[in-house]
Amino acid sequence: MKIVMLGAPGAGKGTIASRLSVKYGIPHISTGDIFRANIKNGTELGKKAKFYMDQGLLVPDELTCDLVMDRISQDDCKKGFILDGFPRTIPQAEALTDALDEKDEQMDYALNVILSDDKIVKRMSGRRTCPKCGAVYHIVTLPPKKEGICDKCGSALVQRADDSEETVKKRLEVYHEQTEPLIEYYHRAGIIVEVSGDAGADQEVDRLSEVLEDEE
Ligand code: AP5
Ligand code: MG
C-alpha cells in the first residue's frame, strides 16, 4: 500500500504516519526527518537544507526529488511506503507520478490531515520530538510516559528549531501557497481520504484502517 500524507505543518501527519507504519509494516518516509538527520550529521545536504528550514521555507525541489525517488526504490519499499512531507509542490507530485508510472504503479491513497491554522499555532509550542527515533509527543495532548524521555528508545526529547511561533506562521503561509494545491491534484486522481488532526490519533488510525482495508 502506497500512501501520501497531506496536511499543514503540525496538522498531525507524522503522528498518523508512524502509527500506520507500525500497523501495516511499511516504512514511514519523512523528508523533514531525513533533512534533520542530515543537519545533525553535518552533511552537505544538511547544510543546504538548514538554510531554508530555519526560515520556514521549502528546500528546493532539486535537492528533494532525487532523494525520495532513491529512497522508494530500496528493497524495504517493495510492499509499499508512507510518504510524509513529500510531495509538497506540484512539480514534486508530478515527479513522483512519473517515477511510479515508469514502473506501471501509482499511489493508492492521499490522506489529508485537517486542522485549523489557529489550532496549529497553539499546538506547535508543545511539541517535543525524539532526535534519535523520530517519535513525536505533545506536552499536554500526547505526553510521554516519563517527562522529557522518549517512550520508544529512552532518548532525551527536544523541541524542533523551526517550531517558534514566527517560523510556524511562515510555514503555514508557504503551505497555503505551495502545498495546498496538491489536495486538488490528488482529488483528481480520486485517492483523497480526509483525516481529522483533532480527534484522538489512535481513534483516527482505527477508523482509517477500516477505510483502507475496505478498499484494498
Ligand atoms: P516536516 O518535518 O515535514 O514538517 P511539517 O510539514 O512542517 O510538519 P510537521 O512535522 O511540523 O507536523 P506534522 O503534520 O508531522 O505533525 P505532528 O504529527 O508532528 O518539514 C520540515 C521542513 O523541512 C519544511 O518546513 C521544509 O523546509 C523542509 N521539507 C520537508 N519536506 C520537504 C519537501 N518535500 N520539499 C521541500 N522542503 C521540505 O503533530 C504536531 C503536534 O501535534 C505534535 O506535538 C503531536 O504530538 C500533536 N498531535 C498530533 N496529532 C494529535 C492529535 N490527534 N491530538 C492531539 N495532539 C496531536
Ligand atoms: Mg512531521
PDB file of C-alpha atoms and ligand atoms in Angstrom:
ATOM      1  CA  MET A   1       0.000   0.000   0.000  1.00  0.00           C
ATOM      2  CA  LYS A   2       1.446   3.353  -1.052  1.00  0.00           C
ATOM      3  CA  ILE A   3       0.272   6.359   0.950  1.00  0.00           C
ATOM      4  CA  VAL A   4       0.955  10.102   0.744  1.00  0.00           C
ATOM      5  CA  MET A   5       0.314  12.241   3.830  1.00  0.00           C
ATOM      6  CA  LEU A   6      -1.053  15.713   3.076  1.00  0.00           C
ATOM      7  CA  GLY A   7      -1.823  18.480   5.534  1.00  0.00           C
ATOM      8  CA  ALA A   8      -0.422  21.674   7.009  1.00  0.00           C
ATOM      9  CA  PRO A   9       2.698  21.782   9.206  1.00  0.00           C
ATOM     10  CA  GLY A  10       1.708  20.482  12.616  1.00  0.00           C
ATOM     11  CA  ALA A  11      -1.628  19.039  11.489  1.00  0.00           C
ATOM     12  CA  GLY A  12      -0.525  15.580  12.677  1.00  0.00           C
ATOM     13  CA  LYS A  13       0.889  13.896   9.540  1.00  0.00           C
ATOM     14  CA  GLY A  14       3.856  12.346  11.334  1.00  0.00           C
ATOM     15  CA  THR A  15       1.718  11.130  14.249  1.00  0.00           C
ATOM     16  CA  ILE A  16      -0.720   9.294  11.971  1.00  0.00           C
ATOM     17  CA  ALA A  17       2.018   8.062   9.590  1.00  0.00           C
ATOM     18  CA  SER A  18       4.146   6.487  12.317  1.00  0.00           C
ATOM     19  CA  ARG A  19       1.137   4.554  13.651  1.00  0.00           C
ATOM     20  CA  LEU A  20       0.129   3.355  10.168  1.00  0.00           C
ATOM     21  CA  SER A  21       3.732   2.327   9.510  1.00  0.00           C
ATOM     22  CA  VAL A  22       3.657   0.001  12.536  1.00  0.00           C
ATOM     23  CA  LYS A  23       0.197  -1.305  11.667  1.00  0.00           C
ATOM     24  CA  TYR A  24       0.999  -2.154   8.038  1.00  0.00           C
ATOM     25  CA  GLY A  25       4.719  -2.927   8.387  1.00  0.00           C
ATOM     26  CA  ILE A  26       5.699  -0.447   5.672  1.00  0.00           C
ATOM     27  CA  PRO A  27       8.351   2.294   6.019  1.00  0.00           C
ATOM     28  CA  HIS A  28       7.454   5.808   7.158  1.00  0.00           C
ATOM     29  CA  ILE A  29       9.496   8.159   4.983  1.00  0.00           C
ATOM     30  CA  SER A  30       9.542  11.726   6.300  1.00  0.00           C
ATOM     31  CA  THR A  31      11.564  14.157   4.207  1.00  0.00           C
ATOM     32  CA  GLY A  32      11.685  16.514   7.201  1.00  0.00           C
ATOM     33  CA  ASP A  33      13.239  13.735   9.325  1.00  0.00           C
ATOM     34  CA  ILE A  34      15.739  12.923   6.544  1.00  0.00           C
ATOM     35  CA  PHE A  35      16.795  16.582   6.338  1.00  0.00           C
ATOM     36  CA  ARG A  36      17.043  16.870  10.147  1.00  0.00           C
ATOM     37  CA  ALA A  37      19.240  13.746  10.293  1.00  0.00           C
ATOM     38  CA  ASN A  38      21.497  15.302   7.631  1.00  0.00           C
ATOM     39  CA  ILE A  39      21.692  18.557   9.597  1.00  0.00           C
ATOM     40  CA  LYS A  40      22.638  16.624  12.727  1.00  0.00           C
ATOM     41  CA  ASN A  41      25.349  14.721  10.850  1.00  0.00           C
ATOM     42  CA  GLY A  42      26.704  17.913   9.253  1.00  0.00           C
ATOM     43  CA  THR A  43      26.376  16.647   5.644  1.00  0.00           C
ATOM     44  CA  GLU A  44      26.453  18.949   2.602  1.00  0.00           C
ATOM     45  CA  LEU A  45      22.726  18.275   2.064  1.00  0.00           C
ATOM     46  CA  GLY A  46      22.066  19.126   5.717  1.00  0.00           C
ATOM     47  CA  LYS A  47      23.897  22.446   5.416  1.00  0.00           C
ATOM     48  CA  LYS A  48      21.897  23.411   2.344  1.00  0.00           C
ATOM     49  CA  ALA A  49      18.549  22.250   3.796  1.00  0.00           C
ATOM     50  CA  LYS A  50      19.088  24.076   7.115  1.00  0.00           C
ATOM     51  CA  PHE A  51      19.302  27.416   5.345  1.00  0.00           C
ATOM     52  CA  TYR A  52      15.713  27.009   4.078  1.00  0.00           C
ATOM     53  CA  MET A  53      14.204  25.122   7.015  1.00  0.00           C
ATOM     54  CA  ASP A  54      15.285  27.726   9.569  1.00  0.00           C
ATOM     55  CA  GLN A  55      13.326  30.331   7.630  1.00  0.00           C
ATOM     56  CA  GLY A  56      10.234  28.140   7.286  1.00  0.00           C
ATOM     57  CA  LEU A  57      10.785  27.890   3.526  1.00  0.00           C
ATOM     58  CA  LEU A  58      10.747  24.785   1.337  1.00  0.00           C
ATOM     59  CA  VAL A  59      14.010  23.099   0.417  1.00  0.00           C
ATOM     60  CA  PRO A  60      14.365  23.380  -3.406  1.00  0.00           C
ATOM     61  CA  ASP A  61      12.821  20.558  -5.464  1.00  0.00           C
ATOM     62  CA  GLU A  62      16.180  19.612  -6.982  1.00  0.00           C
ATOM     63  CA  LEU A  63      17.537  18.723  -3.535  1.00  0.00           C
ATOM     64  CA  THR A  64      14.411  16.806  -2.603  1.00  0.00           C
ATOM     65  CA  CYS A  65      13.065  14.774  -5.551  1.00  0.00           C
ATOM     66  CA  ASP A  66      16.072  12.531  -6.284  1.00  0.00           C
ATOM     67  CA  LEU A  67      16.448  11.794  -2.593  1.00  0.00           C
ATOM     68  CA  VAL A  68      12.882  10.479  -2.352  1.00  0.00           C
ATOM     69  CA  MET A  69      12.981   8.574  -5.653  1.00  0.00           C
ATOM     70  CA  ASP A  70      16.130   6.848  -4.478  1.00  0.00           C
ATOM     71  CA  ARG A  71      14.571   6.018  -1.089  1.00  0.00           C
ATOM     72  CA  ILE A  72      11.382   4.481  -2.528  1.00  0.00           C
ATOM     73  CA  SER A  73      13.384   2.289  -4.902  1.00  0.00           C
ATOM     74  CA  GLN A  74      15.013   0.484  -1.959  1.00  0.00           C
ATOM     75  CA  ASP A  75      14.055  -3.089  -1.089  1.00  0.00           C
ATOM     76  CA  ASP A  76      12.071  -2.304   2.063  1.00  0.00           C
ATOM     77  CA  CYS A  77       9.616  -0.260  -0.060  1.00  0.00           C
ATOM     78  CA  LYS A  78       8.563  -3.182  -2.239  1.00  0.00           C
ATOM     79  CA  LYS A  79       5.391  -3.830  -0.173  1.00  0.00           C
ATOM     80  CA  GLY A  80       4.599  -0.124  -0.019  1.00  0.00           C
ATOM     81  CA  PHE A  81       5.545   3.013   1.907  1.00  0.00           C
ATOM     82  CA  ILE A  82       4.153   6.121   3.565  1.00  0.00           C
ATOM     83  CA  LEU A  83       5.446   9.462   2.308  1.00  0.00           C
ATOM     84  CA  ASP A  84       5.187  12.175   4.972  1.00  0.00           C
ATOM     85  CA  GLY A  85       6.082  15.703   3.849  1.00  0.00           C
ATOM     86  CA  PHE A  86       6.586  14.755   0.211  1.00  0.00           C
ATOM     87  CA  PRO A  87       5.317  15.830  -2.275  1.00  0.00           C
ATOM     88  CA  ARG A  88       4.995  19.444  -1.199  1.00  0.00           C
ATOM     89  CA  THR A  89       4.836  21.186  -4.560  1.00  0.00           C
ATOM     90  CA  ILE A  90       3.114  20.351  -7.867  1.00  0.00           C
ATOM     91  CA  PRO A  91       6.489  19.629  -9.580  1.00  0.00           C
ATOM     92  CA  GLN A  92       7.337  17.178  -6.758  1.00  0.00           C
ATOM     93  CA  ALA A  93       3.947  15.455  -7.193  1.00  0.00           C
ATOM     94  CA  GLU A  94       4.496  15.229 -10.941  1.00  0.00           C
ATOM     95  CA  ALA A  95       7.981  13.769 -10.433  1.00  0.00           C
ATOM     96  CA  LEU A  96       6.513  11.115  -8.128  1.00  0.00           C
ATOM     97  CA  THR A  97       3.677  10.263 -10.516  1.00  0.00           C
ATOM     98  CA  ASP A  98       6.144   9.974 -13.425  1.00  0.00           C
ATOM     99  CA  ALA A  99       8.589   7.789 -11.471  1.00  0.00           C
ATOM    100  CA  LEU A 100       5.768   5.412 -10.477  1.00  0.00           C
ATOM    101  CA  ASP A 101       4.266   5.469 -13.991  1.00  0.00           C
ATOM    102  CA  GLU A 102       7.534   4.109 -15.323  1.00  0.00           C
ATOM    103  CA  LYS A 103       7.032   1.039 -13.134  1.00  0.00           C
ATOM    104  CA  ASP A 104       3.311   0.897 -14.007  1.00  0.00           C
ATOM    105  CA  GLU A 105       2.429   1.796 -10.408  1.00  0.00           C
ATOM    106  CA  GLN A 106       0.537   4.591  -8.684  1.00  0.00           C
ATOM    107  CA  MET A 107      -0.129   5.939  -5.202  1.00  0.00           C
ATOM    108  CA  ASP A 108      -3.113   4.266  -3.523  1.00  0.00           C
ATOM    109  CA  TYR A 109      -4.188   6.913  -1.007  1.00  0.00           C
ATOM    110  CA  ALA A 110      -3.540  10.549  -0.171  1.00  0.00           C
ATOM    111  CA  LEU A 111      -4.523  11.129   3.463  1.00  0.00           C
ATOM    112  CA  ASN A 112      -5.341  14.770   4.073  1.00  0.00           C
ATOM    113  CA  VAL A 113      -4.922  15.591   7.763  1.00  0.00           C
ATOM    114  CA  ILE A 114      -7.106  18.590   8.598  1.00  0.00           C
ATOM    115  CA  LEU A 115      -6.565  21.108  11.421  1.00  0.00           C
ATOM    116  CA  SER A 116      -7.200  24.873  11.515  1.00  0.00           C
ATOM    117  CA  ASP A 117      -4.261  27.309  11.437  1.00  0.00           C
ATOM    118  CA  ASP A 118      -5.237  28.708  14.878  1.00  0.00           C
ATOM    119  CA  LYS A 119      -5.062  25.295  16.483  1.00  0.00           C
ATOM    120  CA  ILE A 120      -1.770  24.536  14.737  1.00  0.00           C
ATOM    121  CA  VAL A 121      -0.071  27.669  16.062  1.00  0.00           C
ATOM    122  CA  LYS A 122      -1.249  26.854  19.602  1.00  0.00           C
ATOM    123  CA  ARG A 123      -0.172  23.224  19.327  1.00  0.00           C
ATOM    124  CA  MET A 124       3.341  23.614  17.976  1.00  0.00           C
ATOM    125  CA  SER A 125       4.853  25.198  21.082  1.00  0.00           C
ATOM    126  CA  GLY A 126       4.013  21.994  22.987  1.00  0.00           C
ATOM    127  CA  ARG A 127       5.549  19.566  20.507  1.00  0.00           C
ATOM    128  CA  ARG A 128       8.547  17.524  21.603  1.00  0.00           C
ATOM    129  CA  THR A 129      10.371  15.098  19.310  1.00  0.00           C
ATOM    130  CA  CYS A 130      12.890  12.327  19.713  1.00  0.00           C
ATOM    131  CA  PRO A 131      16.086  13.214  17.813  1.00  0.00           C
ATOM    132  CA  LYS A 132      17.048   9.524  17.695  1.00  0.00           C
ATOM    133  CA  CYS A 133      13.948   7.594  16.564  1.00  0.00           C
ATOM    134  CA  GLY A 134      11.713  10.452  15.361  1.00  0.00           C
ATOM    135  CA  ALA A 135       8.797   9.753  17.758  1.00  0.00           C
ATOM    136  CA  VAL A 136       6.534  12.782  18.301  1.00  0.00           C
ATOM    137  CA  TYR A 137       4.865  13.913  21.547  1.00  0.00           C
ATOM    138  CA  HIS A 138       2.920  16.855  22.907  1.00  0.00           C
ATOM    139  CA  ILE A 139       3.451  18.015  26.478  1.00  0.00           C
ATOM    140  CA  VAL A 140      -0.323  18.280  27.062  1.00  0.00           C
ATOM    141  CA  THR A 141      -2.208  16.191  24.480  1.00  0.00           C
ATOM    142  CA  LEU A 142       0.200  13.292  23.829  1.00  0.00           C
ATOM    143  CA  PRO A 143       2.783  13.294  26.651  1.00  0.00           C
ATOM    144  CA  PRO A 144       5.499  10.630  27.002  1.00  0.00           C
ATOM    145  CA  LYS A 145       5.151   8.287  29.994  1.00  0.00           C
ATOM    146  CA  LYS A 146       8.189   9.907  31.634  1.00  0.00           C
ATOM    147  CA  GLU A 147       8.571  13.666  31.182  1.00  0.00           C
ATOM    148  CA  GLY A 148      11.209  14.616  28.595  1.00  0.00           C
ATOM    149  CA  ILE A 149      12.096  10.995  27.733  1.00  0.00           C
ATOM    150  CA  CYS A 150      11.145   9.039  24.607  1.00  0.00           C
ATOM    151  CA  ASP A 151       8.852   6.049  25.368  1.00  0.00           C
ATOM    152  CA  LYS A 152      10.303   4.089  22.467  1.00  0.00           C
ATOM    153  CA  CYS A 153      14.070   4.482  22.805  1.00  0.00           C
ATOM    154  CA  GLY A 154      14.735   6.347  26.081  1.00  0.00           C
ATOM    155  CA  SER A 155      16.459   9.367  24.474  1.00  0.00           C
ATOM    156  CA  ALA A 156      16.007  12.920  25.752  1.00  0.00           C
ATOM    157  CA  LEU A 157      13.251  14.747  23.832  1.00  0.00           C
ATOM    158  CA  VAL A 158      13.931  18.075  22.114  1.00  0.00           C
ATOM    159  CA  GLN A 159      11.977  20.996  20.681  1.00  0.00           C
ATOM    160  CA  ARG A 160      12.363  21.454  16.928  1.00  0.00           C
ATOM    161  CA  ALA A 161      14.306  24.526  15.766  1.00  0.00           C
ATOM    162  CA  ASP A 162      11.509  25.541  13.367  1.00  0.00           C
ATOM    163  CA  ASP A 163       8.712  25.416  15.975  1.00  0.00           C
ATOM    164  CA  SER A 164       8.910  29.056  17.117  1.00  0.00           C
ATOM    165  CA  GLU A 165       5.617  30.912  16.587  1.00  0.00           C
ATOM    166  CA  GLU A 166       7.095  33.181  13.921  1.00  0.00           C
ATOM    167  CA  THR A 167       8.535  30.288  11.873  1.00  0.00           C
ATOM    168  CA  VAL A 168       5.336  28.252  12.229  1.00  0.00           C
ATOM    169  CA  LYS A 169       3.354  31.179  10.780  1.00  0.00           C
ATOM    170  CA  LYS A 170       5.765  31.386   7.836  1.00  0.00           C
ATOM    171  CA  ARG A 171       5.495  27.607   7.278  1.00  0.00           C
ATOM    172  CA  LEU A 172       1.696  27.906   7.229  1.00  0.00           C
ATOM    173  CA  GLU A 173       1.895  30.704   4.655  1.00  0.00           C
ATOM    174  CA  VAL A 174       4.191  28.587   2.463  1.00  0.00           C
ATOM    175  CA  TYR A 175       1.862  25.594   2.912  1.00  0.00           C
ATOM    176  CA  HIS A 176      -1.220  27.504   1.715  1.00  0.00           C
ATOM    177  CA  GLU A 177       0.628  28.881  -1.274  1.00  0.00           C
ATOM    178  CA  GLN A 178       2.677  25.903  -2.485  1.00  0.00           C
ATOM    179  CA  THR A 179       1.382  22.687  -0.928  1.00  0.00           C
ATOM    180  CA  GLU A 180      -2.395  23.081  -0.553  1.00  0.00           C
ATOM    181  CA  PRO A 181      -2.914  22.821  -4.359  1.00  0.00           C
ATOM    182  CA  LEU A 182      -1.879  19.157  -4.002  1.00  0.00           C
ATOM    183  CA  ILE A 183      -5.270  18.404  -2.436  1.00  0.00           C
ATOM    184  CA  GLU A 184      -6.878  19.229  -5.791  1.00  0.00           C
ATOM    185  CA  TYR A 185      -4.126  17.269  -7.619  1.00  0.00           C
ATOM    186  CA  TYR A 186      -4.917  14.100  -5.643  1.00  0.00           C
ATOM    187  CA  HIS A 187      -8.688  14.748  -5.739  1.00  0.00           C
ATOM    188  CA  ARG A 188      -8.391  14.497  -9.499  1.00  0.00           C
ATOM    189  CA  ALA A 189      -6.589  11.173  -9.064  1.00  0.00           C
ATOM    190  CA  GLY A 190      -9.554  10.075  -6.886  1.00  0.00           C
ATOM    191  CA  ILE A 191      -7.446   8.941  -3.915  1.00  0.00           C
ATOM    192  CA  ILE A 192      -8.052  11.575  -1.214  1.00  0.00           C
ATOM    193  CA  VAL A 193      -9.216  10.389   2.227  1.00  0.00           C
ATOM    194  CA  GLU A 194      -9.869  13.020   4.898  1.00  0.00           C
ATOM    195  CA  VAL A 195      -8.447  12.595   8.401  1.00  0.00           C
ATOM    196  CA  SER A 196      -9.107  14.755  11.452  1.00  0.00           C
ATOM    197  CA  GLY A 197      -5.961  16.166  13.039  1.00  0.00           C
ATOM    198  CA  ASP A 198      -8.002  16.873  16.153  1.00  0.00           C
ATOM    199  CA  ALA A 199      -9.719  13.608  17.018  1.00  0.00           C
ATOM    200  CA  GLY A 200      -7.639  11.133  19.033  1.00  0.00           C
ATOM    201  CA  ALA A 201      -4.794   9.872  16.860  1.00  0.00           C
ATOM    202  CA  ASP A 202      -5.353   6.195  17.796  1.00  0.00           C
ATOM    203  CA  GLN A 203      -9.074   6.537  17.118  1.00  0.00           C
ATOM    204  CA  GLU A 204      -8.396   8.072  13.691  1.00  0.00           C
ATOM    205  CA  VAL A 205      -5.961   5.283  12.823  1.00  0.00           C
ATOM    206  CA  ASP A 206      -8.565   2.623  13.769  1.00  0.00           C
ATOM    207  CA  ARG A 207     -11.187   4.338  11.635  1.00  0.00           C
ATOM    208  CA  LEU A 208      -8.710   4.758   8.823  1.00  0.00           C
ATOM    209  CA  SER A 209      -7.578   1.174   8.741  1.00  0.00           C
ATOM    210  CA  GLU A 210     -11.199   0.134   8.115  1.00  0.00           C
ATOM    211  CA  VAL A 211     -11.393   2.538   5.179  1.00  0.00           C
ATOM    212  CA  LEU A 212      -8.007   1.498   3.768  1.00  0.00           C
ATOM    213  CA  GLU A 213      -8.679  -2.216   4.223  1.00  0.00           C
ATOM    214  CA  ASP A 214     -12.170  -1.927   2.708  1.00  0.00           C
ATOM    215  CA  GLU A 215     -10.734  -0.558  -0.482  1.00  0.00           C
ATOM    216  CA  GLU A 216      -7.781  -2.952  -0.704  1.00  0.00           C
TER     217      GLU A 216
HETATM  218  P1  AP5 B   1       8.388  18.464   8.126  1.00  0.00           P
HETATM  219  O1  AP5 B   1       9.256  17.828   9.120  1.00  0.00           O
HETATM  220  O2  AP5 B   1       7.667  17.637   7.150  1.00  0.00           O
HETATM  221  O3  AP5 B   1       7.401  19.421   8.896  1.00  0.00           O
HETATM  222  P2  AP5 B   1       5.900  19.911   8.568  1.00  0.00           P
HETATM  223  O4  AP5 B   1       5.244  19.520   7.316  1.00  0.00           O
HETATM  224  O5  AP5 B   1       6.005  21.352   8.771  1.00  0.00           O
HETATM  225  O6  AP5 B   1       5.058  19.120   9.507  1.00  0.00           O
HETATM  226  P3  AP5 B   1       5.366  18.809  10.975  1.00  0.00           P
HETATM  227  O7  AP5 B   1       6.318  17.665  11.080  1.00  0.00           O
HETATM  228  O8  AP5 B   1       5.745  20.102  11.667  1.00  0.00           O
HETATM  229  O9  AP5 B   1       3.941  18.417  11.508  1.00  0.00           O
HETATM  230  P4  AP5 B   1       3.115  17.063  11.368  1.00  0.00           P
HETATM  231  O10 AP5 B   1       1.969  17.299  10.458  1.00  0.00           O
HETATM  232  O11 AP5 B   1       4.005  15.902  11.081  1.00  0.00           O
HETATM  233  O12 AP5 B   1       2.535  16.977  12.838  1.00  0.00           O
HETATM  234  P5  AP5 B   1       2.943  16.068  14.085  1.00  0.00           P
HETATM  235  O13 AP5 B   1       2.467  14.671  13.867  1.00  0.00           O
HETATM  236  O14 AP5 B   1       4.365  16.293  14.436  1.00  0.00           O
HETATM  237  O15 AP5 B   1       9.247  19.541   7.298  1.00  0.00           O
HETATM  238  C1  AP5 B   1      10.074  20.468   7.937  1.00  0.00           C
HETATM  239  C2  AP5 B   1      10.765  21.338   6.905  1.00  0.00           C
HETATM  240  O16 AP5 B   1      11.571  20.519   6.049  1.00  0.00           O
HETATM  241  C3  AP5 B   1       9.853  22.113   5.951  1.00  0.00           C
HETATM  242  O17 AP5 B   1       9.424  23.321   6.516  1.00  0.00           O
HETATM  243  C4  AP5 B   1      10.780  22.300   4.745  1.00  0.00           C
HETATM  244  O18 AP5 B   1      11.692  23.339   4.962  1.00  0.00           O
HETATM  245  C5  AP5 B   1      11.559  21.002   4.706  1.00  0.00           C
HETATM  246  N1  AP5 B   1      10.935  19.988   3.848  1.00  0.00           N
HETATM  247  C6  AP5 B   1      10.456  18.769   4.242  1.00  0.00           C
HETATM  248  N2  AP5 B   1       9.957  18.098   3.196  1.00  0.00           N
HETATM  249  C7  AP5 B   1      10.118  18.889   2.113  1.00  0.00           C
HETATM  250  C8  AP5 B   1       9.789  18.762   0.735  1.00  0.00           C
HETATM  251  N3  AP5 B   1       9.151  17.664   0.263  1.00  0.00           N
HETATM  252  N4  AP5 B   1      10.092  19.780  -0.095  1.00  0.00           N
HETATM  253  C9  AP5 B   1      10.715  20.880   0.354  1.00  0.00           C
HETATM  254  N5  AP5 B   1      11.044  21.079   1.640  1.00  0.00           N
HETATM  255  C10 AP5 B   1      10.747  20.092   2.523  1.00  0.00           C
HETATM  256  O19 AP5 B   1       1.983  16.722  15.204  1.00  0.00           O
HETATM  257  C11 AP5 B   1       2.172  18.051  15.651  1.00  0.00           C
HETATM  258  C12 AP5 B   1       1.917  18.128  17.175  1.00  0.00           C
HETATM  259  O20 AP5 B   1       0.559  17.824  17.450  1.00  0.00           O
HETATM  260  C13 AP5 B   1       2.733  17.113  17.995  1.00  0.00           C
HETATM  261  O21 AP5 B   1       3.104  17.702  19.201  1.00  0.00           O
HETATM  262  C14 AP5 B   1       1.753  15.962  18.236  1.00  0.00           C
HETATM  263  O22 AP5 B   1       2.057  15.255  19.426  1.00  0.00           O
HETATM  264  C15 AP5 B   1       0.429  16.704  18.333  1.00  0.00           C
HETATM  265  N6  AP5 B   1      -0.678  15.895  17.815  1.00  0.00           N
HETATM  266  C16 AP5 B   1      -0.714  15.235  16.620  1.00  0.00           C
HETATM  267  N7  AP5 B   1      -1.895  14.608  16.433  1.00  0.00           N
HETATM  268  C17 AP5 B   1      -2.639  14.890  17.553  1.00  0.00           C
HETATM  269  C18 AP5 B   1      -3.974  14.549  17.941  1.00  0.00           C
HETATM  270  N8  AP5 B   1      -4.761  13.809  17.165  1.00  0.00           N
HETATM  271  N9  AP5 B   1      -4.424  15.025  19.116  1.00  0.00           N
HETATM  272  C19 AP5 B   1      -3.623  15.799  19.899  1.00  0.00           C
HETATM  273  N10 AP5 B   1      -2.358  16.153  19.604  1.00  0.00           N
HETATM  274  C20 AP5 B   1      -1.870  15.709  18.423  1.00  0.00           C
HETATM  275 MG    MG B   2       6.119  15.717  10.797  1.00  0.00          MG
END
